[in-house]
């Protein structure tokens, strides 16, 4: 439990800061778990409009998506999901559940590098490359939303020139077809 608690506190900041991209449904699940962790089981008479001051919603919702809803809408949605947690989670489990959700995120454990690419027409020229145990992720630079994943098993060649470029070649979507992807980057950490 103590390891999960410490890891949970460290991991908690990653989705909220926007370092890990999360769809809104996942953001709300994580926010509800944080509500449970901080304030316990949902109490309708207590956990209602105004309980979370508008200036403190940033503790639950990433700034990268905050403008998609009004503050009172975010607050209502957090309470709705918090109420649905019910008795399904014990007092000792919220951060373990939070970590389990984070582990399922595309970018969990990624090292990120800003890049420029010129091979894929359907991918923006400036992007973020995320590399983790699942493979090489191509992501939107601003939001870290996943655009495409190249699994490690699909990559048959890669290389780099320090400070110049990084490239990889991956098998195509059709079995046996090869597809070459080259990404030039100054490999600067965001």
Short mmCIF file of C-alpha atoms in Angstrom, two decimals:
data_model
loop_
_atom_site.label_atom_id
_atom_site.label_comp_id
_atom_site.label_asym_id
_atom_site.label_seq_id
_atom_site.Cartn_x
_atom_site.Cartn_y
_atom_site.Cartn_z
CA UNK A 1 0.00 0.00 0.00
CA UNK A 2 2.72 2.54 0.87
CA UNK A 3 4.53 2.02 -2.45
CA UNK A 4 1.26 2.48 -4.34
CA UNK A 5 0.58 5.63 -2.34
CA UNK A 6 3.97 7.21 -3.11
CA UNK A 7 3.88 6.11 -6.76
CA UNK A 8 0.29 7.36 -6.99
CA UNK A 9 1.22 10.79 -5.69
CA UNK A 10 4.06 11.00 -8.22
CA UNK A 11 1.92 9.67 -11.08
CA UNK A 12 -1.06 11.85 -10.16
CA UNK A 13 0.55 14.97 -11.61
CA UNK A 14 1.21 13.41 -15.03
CA UNK A 15 -2.36 13.31 -16.42
CA UNK A 16 -3.40 16.52 -14.63
CA UNK A 17 -0.43 18.46 -16.02
CA UNK A 18 -1.17 17.18 -19.53
CA UNK A 19 2.10 15.24 -19.63
CA UNK A 20 -0.03 12.12 -20.28
CA UNK A 21 -2.87 12.56 -22.75
CA UNK A 22 -6.23 11.29 -21.47
CA UNK A 23 -9.62 11.31 -23.16
CA UNK A 24 -12.29 13.18 -21.20
CA UNK A 25 -13.88 9.97 -19.89
CA UNK A 26 -10.53 8.91 -18.40
CA UNK A 27 -9.91 12.40 -16.99
CA UNK A 28 -13.26 12.17 -15.21
CA UNK A 29 -12.51 8.68 -13.88
CA UNK A 30 -9.17 9.90 -12.51
CA UNK A 31 -10.77 13.06 -11.06
CA UNK A 32 -13.42 10.95 -9.30
CA UNK A 33 -10.75 8.72 -7.80
CA UNK A 34 -8.86 11.79 -6.57
CA UNK A 35 -12.12 13.08 -5.05
CA UNK A 36 -12.55 9.77 -3.27
CA UNK A 37 -8.92 9.77 -2.11
CA UNK A 38 -9.13 13.34 -0.76
CA UNK A 39 -12.73 13.48 0.48
CA UNK A 40 -14.02 9.89 0.81
CA UNK A 41 -17.27 8.37 -0.37
CA UNK A 42 -19.65 10.65 -2.27
CA UNK A 43 -22.08 12.47 0.04
CA UNK A 44 -24.70 14.23 -2.11
CA UNK A 45 -25.45 16.92 0.48
CA UNK A 46 -21.75 17.75 0.79
CA UNK A 47 -20.31 17.07 -2.68
CA UNK A 48 -22.39 19.47 -4.73
CA UNK A 49 -21.95 22.75 -6.61
CA UNK A 50 -19.33 24.92 -4.97
CA UNK A 51 -17.61 22.18 -2.95
CA UNK A 52 -14.59 22.43 -5.27
CA UNK A 53 -13.83 26.13 -5.68
CA UNK A 54 -13.59 27.04 -9.38
CA UNK A 55 -9.97 28.08 -8.92
CA UNK A 56 -9.10 24.60 -7.64
CA UNK A 57 -10.57 22.55 -10.49
CA UNK A 58 -7.10 22.60 -12.05
CA UNK A 59 -6.18 20.01 -9.39
CA UNK A 60 -8.50 17.57 -11.15
CA UNK A 61 -8.69 18.63 -14.82
CA UNK A 62 -5.74 19.10 -17.22
CA UNK A 63 -5.31 22.63 -18.52
CA UNK A 64 -5.00 21.20 -22.05
CA UNK A 65 -8.72 20.30 -22.06
CA UNK A 66 -10.13 22.61 -19.39
CA UNK A 67 -11.65 25.01 -21.94
CA UNK A 68 -13.80 22.21 -23.44
CA UNK A 69 -16.39 22.63 -20.67
CA UNK A 70 -17.47 25.35 -18.29
CA UNK A 71 -16.14 25.03 -14.71
CA UNK A 72 -19.57 24.15 -13.29
CA UNK A 73 -19.95 21.42 -15.95
CA UNK A 74 -16.59 19.91 -14.97
CA UNK A 75 -17.61 20.01 -11.32
CA UNK A 76 -20.98 18.30 -11.99
CA UNK A 77 -19.28 15.61 -14.11
CA UNK A 78 -16.69 14.92 -11.41
CA UNK A 79 -19.46 14.49 -8.81
CA UNK A 80 -21.46 12.23 -11.13
CA UNK A 81 -18.52 9.85 -11.65
CA UNK A 82 -17.49 10.15 -7.98
CA UNK A 83 -21.01 9.08 -6.93
CA UNK A 84 -20.82 6.07 -9.25
CA UNK A 85 -17.65 4.82 -7.54
CA UNK A 86 -19.89 3.96 -4.61
CA UNK A 87 -18.69 1.19 -2.40
CA UNK A 88 -16.73 -0.46 -5.25
CA UNK A 89 -13.49 1.00 -3.97
CA UNK A 90 -12.06 0.72 -0.49
CA UNK A 91 -10.30 3.47 1.45
CA UNK A 92 -6.96 1.74 0.88
CA UNK A 93 -7.34 1.28 -2.88
CA UNK A 94 -7.94 4.63 -4.61
CA UNK A 95 -4.34 5.34 -5.59
CA UNK A 96 -3.84 1.73 -6.71
CA UNK A 97 -6.87 2.14 -8.98
CA UNK A 98 -5.53 5.50 -10.19
CA UNK A 99 -2.21 3.85 -11.08
CA UNK A 100 -3.95 0.99 -12.88
CA UNK A 101 -5.80 3.47 -15.10
CA UNK A 102 -2.59 5.41 -15.79
CA UNK A 103 -0.74 2.21 -16.74
CA UNK A 104 -3.31 1.66 -19.50
CA UNK A 105 -2.68 5.07 -21.06
CA UNK A 106 -0.90 5.03 -24.44
CA UNK A 107 1.94 7.21 -23.25
CA UNK A 108 2.55 5.60 -19.86
CA UNK A 109 6.31 5.31 -19.37
CA UNK A 110 7.17 7.22 -22.57
CA UNK A 111 10.28 9.25 -23.14
CA UNK A 112 9.16 12.19 -25.32
CA UNK A 113 11.03 14.00 -28.08
CA UNK A 114 9.86 16.88 -30.26
CA UNK A 115 10.33 16.09 -33.94
CA UNK A 116 9.75 17.20 -37.50
CA UNK A 117 8.65 14.59 -40.00
CA UNK A 118 8.21 14.66 -43.76
CA UNK A 119 7.12 11.14 -44.75
CA UNK A 120 3.53 10.78 -43.57
CA UNK A 121 0.98 13.02 -45.25
CA UNK A 122 -1.72 12.33 -42.63
CA UNK A 123 0.57 13.29 -39.71
CA UNK A 124 1.43 16.92 -38.86
CA UNK A 125 4.96 18.04 -39.80
CA UNK A 126 5.76 18.89 -36.15
CA UNK A 127 4.96 16.17 -33.68
CA UNK A 128 5.99 14.42 -30.53
CA UNK A 129 7.64 11.01 -30.60
CA UNK A 130 7.00 8.89 -27.52
CA UNK A 131 9.01 5.75 -26.95
CA UNK A 132 8.02 3.14 -24.39
CA UNK A 133 7.78 -0.64 -24.02
CA UNK A 134 4.77 -0.74 -26.39
CA UNK A 135 6.67 0.88 -29.28
CA UNK A 136 7.12 4.22 -30.98
CA UNK A 137 4.17 6.58 -30.70
CA UNK A 138 3.56 9.53 -33.00
CA UNK A 139 1.59 12.12 -31.05
CA UNK A 140 0.15 15.60 -31.46
CA UNK A 141 2.69 18.08 -30.15
CA UNK A 142 0.20 20.27 -28.27
CA UNK A 143 -1.96 17.62 -26.57
CA UNK A 144 0.11 14.39 -26.73
CA UNK A 145 -2.90 12.69 -28.28
CA UNK A 146 -1.89 9.47 -30.03
CA UNK A 147 -1.80 9.63 -33.83
CA UNK A 148 -0.16 6.29 -34.58
CA UNK A 149 1.68 3.46 -32.86
CA UNK A 150 4.46 1.42 -34.40
CA UNK A 151 4.83 -1.68 -32.22
CA UNK A 152 8.36 -2.82 -31.52
CA UNK A 153 7.59 -6.06 -33.37
CA UNK A 154 6.81 -4.00 -36.53
CA UNK A 155 10.12 -2.11 -36.51
CA UNK A 156 12.88 -3.88 -38.37
CA UNK A 157 15.48 -1.11 -38.62
CA UNK A 158 16.19 2.15 -36.86
CA UNK A 159 19.03 4.59 -36.48
CA UNK A 160 20.00 8.13 -35.61
CA UNK A 161 22.63 10.80 -36.01
CA UNK A 162 23.06 12.67 -32.72
CA UNK A 163 21.49 16.11 -32.90
CA UNK A 164 20.43 15.52 -36.51
CA UNK A 165 17.78 12.88 -37.06
CA UNK A 166 16.13 9.69 -35.94
CA UNK A 167 14.59 7.24 -38.37
CA UNK A 168 12.96 3.85 -38.35
CA UNK A 169 11.57 1.44 -40.87
CA UNK A 170 8.48 -0.54 -40.05
CA UNK A 171 6.48 -3.33 -41.63
CA UNK A 172 3.35 -2.11 -43.41
CA UNK A 173 -0.22 -2.75 -42.37
CA UNK A 174 -0.50 -5.45 -45.06
CA UNK A 175 1.42 -8.60 -44.00
CA UNK A 176 4.78 -8.75 -45.75
CA UNK A 177 4.64 -5.16 -47.01
CA UNK A 178 7.45 -2.90 -45.79
CA UNK A 179 6.95 0.78 -45.12
CA UNK A 180 9.75 3.22 -44.44
CA UNK A 181 9.22 6.08 -42.03
CA UNK A 182 11.91 8.69 -41.45
CA UNK A 183 11.58 11.33 -38.81
CA UNK A 184 14.07 14.13 -38.52
CA UNK A 185 14.43 15.63 -35.12
CA UNK A 186 16.74 17.62 -32.96
CA UNK A 187 15.61 15.22 -30.22
CA UNK A 188 14.90 17.89 -27.69
CA UNK A 189 13.00 16.84 -24.63
CA UNK A 190 9.88 18.96 -24.16
#
